[in-house]
């Protein structure tokens, strides 16, 4: 199994994104597939994004200052 943990600042950024997309929750299915995490490894670090699967918008939550 793959497991990842988000630092507190990234958790807060996700919570903000969830609040912004709360209307999308009512349009999602019964199994909670409204949001996805996208993890993209690069040569400099890992880019993290959270995506709303209902409207298609996403937000990068990567802390580029720590690269």
mmCIF file of N, CA, C and O in Angstrom:
data_model
loop_
_atom_site.group_PDB
_atom_site.id
_atom_site.type_symbol
_atom_site.label_atom_id
_atom_site.label_comp_id
_atom_site.label_asym_id
_atom_site.label_seq_id
_atom_site.Cartn_x
_atom_site.Cartn_y
_atom_site.Cartn_z
ATOM 1 N N UNK A 1 0.830 -1.198 0.000
ATOM 2 C CA UNK A 1 0.000 0.000 0.000
ATOM 3 C C UNK A 1 0.876 1.266 0.000
ATOM 4 O O UNK A 1 1.937 1.290 0.603
ATOM 5 N N UNK A 2 0.390 2.271 -0.651
ATOM 6 C CA UNK A 2 1.063 3.567 -0.678
ATOM 7 C C UNK A 2 0.446 4.450 0.397
ATOM 8 O O UNK A 2 -0.770 4.515 0.542
ATOM 9 N N UNK A 3 1.299 5.123 1.129
ATOM 10 C CA UNK A 3 0.827 5.985 2.198
ATOM 11 C C UNK A 3 1.626 7.276 2.165
ATOM 12 O O UNK A 3 2.840 7.261 1.952
ATOM 13 N N UNK A 4 0.953 8.383 2.375
ATOM 14 C CA UNK A 4 1.654 9.646 2.479
ATOM 15 C C UNK A 4 0.992 10.476 3.565
ATOM 16 O O UNK A 4 -0.185 10.302 3.855
ATOM 17 N N UNK A 5 1.767 11.346 4.168
ATOM 18 C CA UNK A 5 1.268 12.214 5.221
ATOM 19 C C UNK A 5 1.494 13.656 4.807
ATOM 20 O O UNK A 5 2.518 13.997 4.219
ATOM 21 N N UNK A 6 0.531 14.499 5.141
ATOM 22 C CA UNK A 6 0.635 15.912 4.830
ATOM 23 C C UNK A 6 1.029 16.689 6.075
ATOM 24 O O UNK A 6 0.490 16.456 7.157
ATOM 25 N N UNK A 7 1.951 17.625 5.888
ATOM 26 C CA UNK A 7 2.320 18.520 6.980
ATOM 27 C C UNK A 7 1.118 19.400 7.313
ATOM 28 O O UNK A 7 0.196 19.541 6.511
ATOM 29 N N UNK A 8 1.143 20.026 8.478
ATOM 30 C CA UNK A 8 0.008 20.823 8.949
ATOM 31 C C UNK A 8 -0.359 21.916 7.948
ATOM 32 O O UNK A 8 -1.539 22.119 7.637
ATOM 33 N N UNK A 9 0.626 22.615 7.395
ATOM 34 C CA UNK A 9 0.339 23.698 6.443
ATOM 35 C C UNK A 9 -0.364 23.160 5.196
ATOM 36 O O UNK A 9 -1.283 23.796 4.664
ATOM 37 N N UNK A 10 0.027 21.989 4.740
ATOM 38 C CA UNK A 10 -0.610 21.386 3.565
ATOM 39 C C UNK A 10 -2.023 20.895 3.909
ATOM 40 O O UNK A 10 -2.934 20.987 3.087
ATOM 41 N N UNK A 11 -2.207 20.398 5.124
ATOM 42 C CA UNK A 11 -3.538 19.983 5.563
ATOM 43 C C UNK A 11 -4.474 21.187 5.585
ATOM 44 O O UNK A 11 -5.626 21.100 5.162
ATOM 45 N N UNK A 12 -3.971 22.314 6.065
ATOM 46 C CA UNK A 12 -4.782 23.535 6.121
ATOM 47 C C UNK A 12 -5.132 24.021 4.716
ATOM 48 O O UNK A 12 -6.249 24.462 4.464
ATOM 49 N N UNK A 13 -4.177 23.921 3.786
ATOM 50 C CA UNK A 13 -4.449 24.312 2.400
ATOM 51 C C UNK A 13 -5.523 23.414 1.794
ATOM 52 O O UNK A 13 -6.401 23.897 1.060
ATOM 53 N N UNK A 14 -5.481 22.126 2.103
ATOM 54 C CA UNK A 14 -6.512 21.197 1.625
ATOM 55 C C UNK A 14 -7.870 21.538 2.214
ATOM 56 O O UNK A 14 -8.883 21.549 1.498
ATOM 57 N N UNK A 15 -7.912 21.815 3.500
ATOM 58 C CA UNK A 15 -9.180 22.161 4.146
ATOM 59 C C UNK A 15 -9.793 23.404 3.516
ATOM 60 O O UNK A 15 -11.011 23.478 3.314
ATOM 61 N N UNK A 16 -8.960 24.395 3.198
ATOM 62 C CA UNK A 16 -9.439 25.604 2.532
ATOM 63 C C UNK A 16 -10.027 25.255 1.161
ATOM 64 O O UNK A 16 -11.092 25.739 0.791
ATOM 65 N N UNK A 17 -9.336 24.403 0.414
ATOM 66 C CA UNK A 17 -9.821 23.972 -0.892
ATOM 67 C C UNK A 17 -11.147 23.226 -0.750
ATOM 68 O O UNK A 17 -12.073 23.442 -1.525
ATOM 69 N N UNK A 18 -11.261 22.352 0.249
ATOM 70 C CA UNK A 18 -12.506 21.612 0.484
ATOM 71 C C UNK A 18 -13.661 22.578 0.746
ATOM 72 O O UNK A 18 -14.766 22.389 0.235
ATOM 73 N N UNK A 19 -13.400 23.599 1.567
ATOM 74 C CA UNK A 19 -14.455 24.582 1.863
ATOM 75 C C UNK A 19 -14.880 25.320 0.591
ATOM 76 O O UNK A 19 -16.068 25.564 0.377
ATOM 77 N N UNK A 20 -13.906 25.676 -0.240
ATOM 78 C CA UNK A 20 -14.211 26.376 -1.488
ATOM 79 C C UNK A 20 -15.058 25.517 -2.427
ATOM 80 O O UNK A 20 -15.779 26.049 -3.267
ATOM 81 N N UNK A 21 -14.978 24.204 -2.292
ATOM 82 C CA UNK A 21 -15.682 23.287 -3.176
ATOM 83 C C UNK A 21 -16.769 22.502 -2.439
ATOM 84 O O UNK A 21 -17.158 21.414 -2.883
ATOM 85 N N UNK A 22 -17.284 23.066 -1.377
ATOM 86 C CA UNK A 22 -18.309 22.366 -0.595
ATOM 87 C C UNK A 22 -19.574 22.114 -1.416
ATOM 88 O O UNK A 22 -20.246 21.105 -1.224
ATOM 89 N N UNK A 23 -19.888 22.993 -2.367
ATOM 90 C CA UNK A 23 -21.068 22.777 -3.217
ATOM 91 C C UNK A 23 -20.881 21.550 -4.113
ATOM 92 O O UNK A 23 -21.859 20.888 -4.482
ATOM 93 N N UNK A 24 -19.652 21.228 -4.438
ATOM 94 C CA UNK A 24 -19.381 20.060 -5.281
ATOM 95 C C UNK A 24 -19.655 18.750 -4.542
ATOM 96 O O UNK A 24 -19.950 17.736 -5.168
ATOM 97 N N UNK A 25 -19.545 18.780 -3.216
ATOM 98 C CA UNK A 25 -19.764 17.568 -2.432
ATOM 99 C C UNK A 25 -21.152 16.992 -2.658
ATOM 100 O O UNK A 25 -21.320 15.771 -2.726
ATOM 101 N N UNK A 26 -22.143 17.870 -2.784
ATOM 102 C CA UNK A 26 -23.514 17.383 -2.973
ATOM 103 C C UNK A 26 -23.711 16.752 -4.351
ATOM 104 O O UNK A 26 -24.671 16.025 -4.572
ATOM 105 N N UNK A 27 -22.789 17.003 -5.273
ATOM 106 C CA UNK A 27 -22.889 16.454 -6.626
ATOM 107 C C UNK A 27 -22.043 15.191 -6.805
ATOM 108 O O UNK A 27 -22.075 14.571 -7.852
ATOM 109 N N UNK A 28 -21.268 14.843 -5.767
ATOM 110 C CA UNK A 28 -20.396 13.674 -5.891
ATOM 111 C C UNK A 28 -21.151 12.406 -5.511
ATOM 112 O O UNK A 28 -22.246 12.457 -4.966
ATOM 113 N N UNK A 29 -20.549 11.280 -5.792
ATOM 114 C CA UNK A 29 -21.165 9.985 -5.510
ATOM 115 C C UNK A 29 -21.160 9.642 -4.035
ATOM 116 O O UNK A 29 -20.638 10.368 -3.195
ATOM 117 N N UNK A 30 -21.692 8.494 -3.720
ATOM 118 C CA UNK A 30 -21.867 8.064 -2.342
ATOM 119 C C UNK A 30 -20.582 7.572 -1.685
ATOM 120 O O UNK A 30 -20.528 7.439 -0.473
ATOM 121 N N UNK A 31 -19.544 7.301 -2.463
ATOM 122 C CA UNK A 31 -18.336 6.730 -1.860
ATOM 123 C C UNK A 31 -17.239 7.765 -1.606
ATOM 124 O O UNK A 31 -16.113 7.418 -1.293
ATOM 125 N N UNK A 32 -17.549 9.047 -1.764
ATOM 126 C CA UNK A 32 -16.615 10.088 -1.395
ATOM 127 C C UNK A 32 -15.500 10.340 -2.381
ATOM 128 O O UNK A 32 -14.398 10.679 -1.997
ATOM 129 N N UNK A 33 -15.791 10.199 -3.657
ATOM 130 C CA UNK A 33 -14.747 10.373 -4.662
ATOM 131 C C UNK A 33 -14.635 11.812 -5.150
ATOM 132 O O UNK A 33 -14.138 12.068 -6.227
ATOM 133 N N UNK A 34 -15.022 12.758 -4.350
ATOM 134 C CA UNK A 34 -15.028 14.158 -4.766
ATOM 135 C C UNK A 34 -13.617 14.721 -4.954
ATOM 136 O O UNK A 34 -13.387 15.508 -5.863
ATOM 137 N N UNK A 35 -12.654 14.326 -4.119
ATOM 138 C CA UNK A 35 -11.318 14.911 -4.179
ATOM 139 C C UNK A 35 -10.250 13.853 -4.436
ATOM 140 O O UNK A 35 -10.354 12.723 -3.976
ATOM 141 N N UNK A 36 -9.223 14.268 -5.174
ATOM 142 C CA UNK A 36 -8.065 13.409 -5.433
ATOM 143 C C UNK A 36 -6.798 14.164 -5.061
ATOM 144 O O UNK A 36 -6.756 15.395 -5.126
ATOM 145 N N UNK A 37 -5.786 13.415 -4.692
ATOM 146 C CA UNK A 37 -4.457 13.971 -4.468
ATOM 147 C C UNK A 37 -3.581 13.551 -5.636
ATOM 148 O O UNK A 37 -3.565 12.382 -6.012
ATOM 149 N N UNK A 38 -2.859 14.499 -6.192
ATOM 150 C CA UNK A 38 -1.966 14.217 -7.312
ATOM 151 C C UNK A 38 -0.538 14.441 -6.818
ATOM 152 O O UNK A 38 -0.199 15.530 -6.347
ATOM 153 N N UNK A 39 0.272 13.414 -6.921
ATOM 154 C CA UNK A 39 1.655 13.450 -6.448
ATOM 155 C C UNK A 39 2.560 13.282 -7.666
ATOM 156 O O UNK A 39 2.491 12.261 -8.353
ATOM 157 N N UNK A 40 3.387 14.301 -7.936
ATOM 158 C CA UNK A 40 4.253 14.273 -9.106
ATOM 159 C C UNK A 40 5.704 14.439 -8.677
ATOM 160 O O UNK A 40 6.121 15.528 -8.285
ATOM 161 N N UNK A 41 6.482 13.366 -8.710
ATOM 162 C CA UNK A 41 7.892 13.489 -8.352
ATOM 163 C C UNK A 41 8.675 14.183 -9.475
ATOM 164 O O UNK A 41 8.403 13.952 -10.654
ATOM 165 N N UNK A 42 9.603 15.044 -9.089
ATOM 166 C CA UNK A 42 10.483 15.711 -10.043
ATOM 167 C C UNK A 42 11.914 15.582 -9.542
ATOM 168 O O UNK A 42 12.150 15.082 -8.441
ATOM 169 N N UNK A 43 12.851 16.066 -10.312
ATOM 170 C CA UNK A 43 14.245 16.030 -9.906
ATOM 171 C C UNK A 43 14.547 16.964 -8.739
ATOM 172 O O UNK A 43 15.533 16.793 -8.035
ATOM 173 N N UNK A 44 13.704 17.955 -8.522
ATOM 174 C CA UNK A 44 13.925 18.928 -7.450
ATOM 175 C C UNK A 44 13.135 18.626 -6.183
ATOM 176 O O UNK A 44 13.517 19.034 -5.093
ATOM 177 N N UNK A 45 12.021 17.962 -6.315
ATOM 178 C CA UNK A 45 11.153 17.668 -5.176
ATOM 179 C C UNK A 45 9.847 17.079 -5.693
ATOM 180 O O UNK A 45 9.717 16.765 -6.870
ATOM 181 N N UNK A 46 8.884 16.956 -4.816
ATOM 182 C CA UNK A 46 7.593 16.374 -5.164
ATOM 183 C C UNK A 46 6.527 17.454 -5.186
ATOM 184 O O UNK A 46 6.380 18.209 -4.229
ATOM 185 N N UNK A 47 5.803 17.524 -6.288
ATOM 186 C CA UNK A 47 4.703 18.481 -6.415
ATOM 187 C C UNK A 47 3.432 17.802 -5.923
ATOM 188 O O UNK A 47 3.117 16.686 -6.330
ATOM 189 N N UNK A 48 2.713 18.483 -5.043
ATOM 190 C CA UNK A 48 1.463 17.957 -4.486
ATOM 191 C C UNK A 48 0.308 18.851 -4.907
ATOM 192 O O UNK A 48 0.396 20.071 -4.805
ATOM 193 N N UNK A 49 -0.758 18.226 -5.368
ATOM 194 C CA UNK A 49 -1.962 18.958 -5.749
ATOM 195 C C UNK A 49 -3.172 18.253 -5.157
ATOM 196 O O UNK A 49 -3.161 17.039 -4.969
ATOM 197 N N UNK A 50 -4.215 19.025 -4.895
ATOM 198 C CA UNK A 50 -5.506 18.464 -4.533
ATOM 199 C C UNK A 50 -6.459 18.888 -5.647
ATOM 200 O O UNK A 50 -6.404 20.016 -6.134
ATOM 201 N N UNK A 51 -7.312 17.962 -6.091
ATOM 202 C CA UNK A 51 -8.197 18.209 -7.233
ATOM 203 C C UNK A 51 -9.631 17.866 -6.880
ATOM 204 O O UNK A 51 -9.894 16.844 -6.237
ATOM 205 N N UNK A 52 -10.542 18.719 -7.311
ATOM 206 C CA UNK A 52 -11.968 18.440 -7.186
ATOM 207 C C UNK A 52 -12.375 17.653 -8.421
ATOM 208 O O UNK A 52 -12.264 18.146 -9.547
ATOM 209 N N UNK A 53 -12.838 16.441 -8.233
ATOM 210 C CA UNK A 53 -13.212 15.587 -9.348
ATOM 211 C C UNK A 53 -14.567 15.943 -9.952
ATOM 212 O O UNK A 53 -14.928 15.425 -11.004
ATOM 213 N N UNK A 54 -15.305 16.840 -9.290
ATOM 214 C CA UNK A 54 -16.615 17.237 -9.804
ATOM 215 C C UNK A 54 -16.463 18.386 -10.800
ATOM 216 O O UNK A 54 -16.925 18.301 -11.939
ATOM 217 N N UNK A 55 -15.757 19.458 -10.410
ATOM 218 C CA UNK A 55 -15.628 20.621 -11.300
ATOM 219 C C UNK A 55 -14.305 20.627 -12.068
ATOM 220 O O UNK A 55 -14.144 21.389 -13.017
ATOM 221 N N UNK A 56 -13.347 19.804 -11.643
ATOM 222 C CA UNK A 56 -12.078 19.697 -12.351
ATOM 223 C C UNK A 56 -10.997 20.670 -11.922
ATOM 224 O O UNK A 56 -9.869 20.596 -12.410
ATOM 225 N N UNK A 57 -11.299 21.581 -11.017
ATOM 226 C CA UNK A 57 -10.291 22.546 -10.569
ATOM 227 C C UNK A 57 -9.315 21.877 -9.612
ATOM 228 O O UNK A 57 -9.661 20.938 -8.906
ATOM 229 N N UNK A 58 -8.083 22.401 -9.587
ATOM 230 C CA UNK A 58 -7.078 21.858 -8.680
ATOM 231 C C UNK A 58 -6.275 22.989 -8.063
ATOM 232 O O UNK A 58 -6.299 24.128 -8.541
ATOM 233 N N UNK A 59 -5.580 22.652 -6.988
ATOM 234 C CA UNK A 59 -4.748 23.629 -6.279
ATOM 235 C C UNK A 59 -3.437 22.952 -5.913
ATOM 236 O O UNK A 59 -3.424 21.864 -5.338
ATOM 237 N N UNK A 60 -2.342 23.606 -6.239
ATOM 238 C CA UNK A 60 -1.029 23.101 -5.850
ATOM 239 C C UNK A 60 -0.794 23.474 -4.395
ATOM 240 O O UNK A 60 -0.943 24.640 -4.007
ATOM 241 N N UNK A 61 -0.440 22.486 -3.576
ATOM 242 C CA UNK A 61 -0.197 22.726 -2.160
ATOM 243 C C UNK A 61 1.282 22.527 -1.806
ATOM 244 O O UNK A 61 1.636 22.448 -0.643
ATOM 245 N N UNK A 62 2.116 22.476 -2.824
ATOM 246 C CA UNK A 62 3.556 22.305 -2.636
ATOM 247 C C UNK A 62 4.161 23.558 -2.007
ATOM 248 O O UNK A 62 3.827 24.669 -2.388
ATOM 249 N N UNK A 63 5.054 23.362 -1.063
ATOM 250 C CA UNK A 63 5.796 24.471 -0.463
ATOM 251 C C UNK A 63 7.121 24.590 -1.217
ATOM 252 O O UNK A 63 8.112 23.972 -0.858
ATOM 253 N N UNK A 64 7.117 25.371 -2.281
ATOM 254 C CA UNK A 64 8.310 25.501 -3.123
ATOM 255 C C UNK A 64 9.473 26.178 -2.406
ATOM 256 O O UNK A 64 10.617 26.058 -2.827
ATOM 257 N N UNK A 65 9.194 26.898 -1.324
ATOM 258 C CA UNK A 65 10.258 27.562 -0.553
ATOM 259 C C UNK A 65 11.197 26.551 0.107
ATOM 260 O O UNK A 65 12.321 26.882 0.454
ATOM 261 N N UNK A 66 10.734 25.319 0.311
ATOM 262 C CA UNK A 66 11.551 24.293 0.965
ATOM 263 C C UNK A 66 12.276 23.391 -0.023
ATOM 264 O O UNK A 66 12.796 22.361 0.353
ATOM 265 N N UNK A 67 12.311 23.746 -1.285
ATOM 266 C CA UNK A 67 13.025 22.935 -2.277
ATOM 267 C C UNK A 67 14.480 23.286 -2.266
ATOM 268 O O UNK A 67 14.977 24.270 -2.054
#
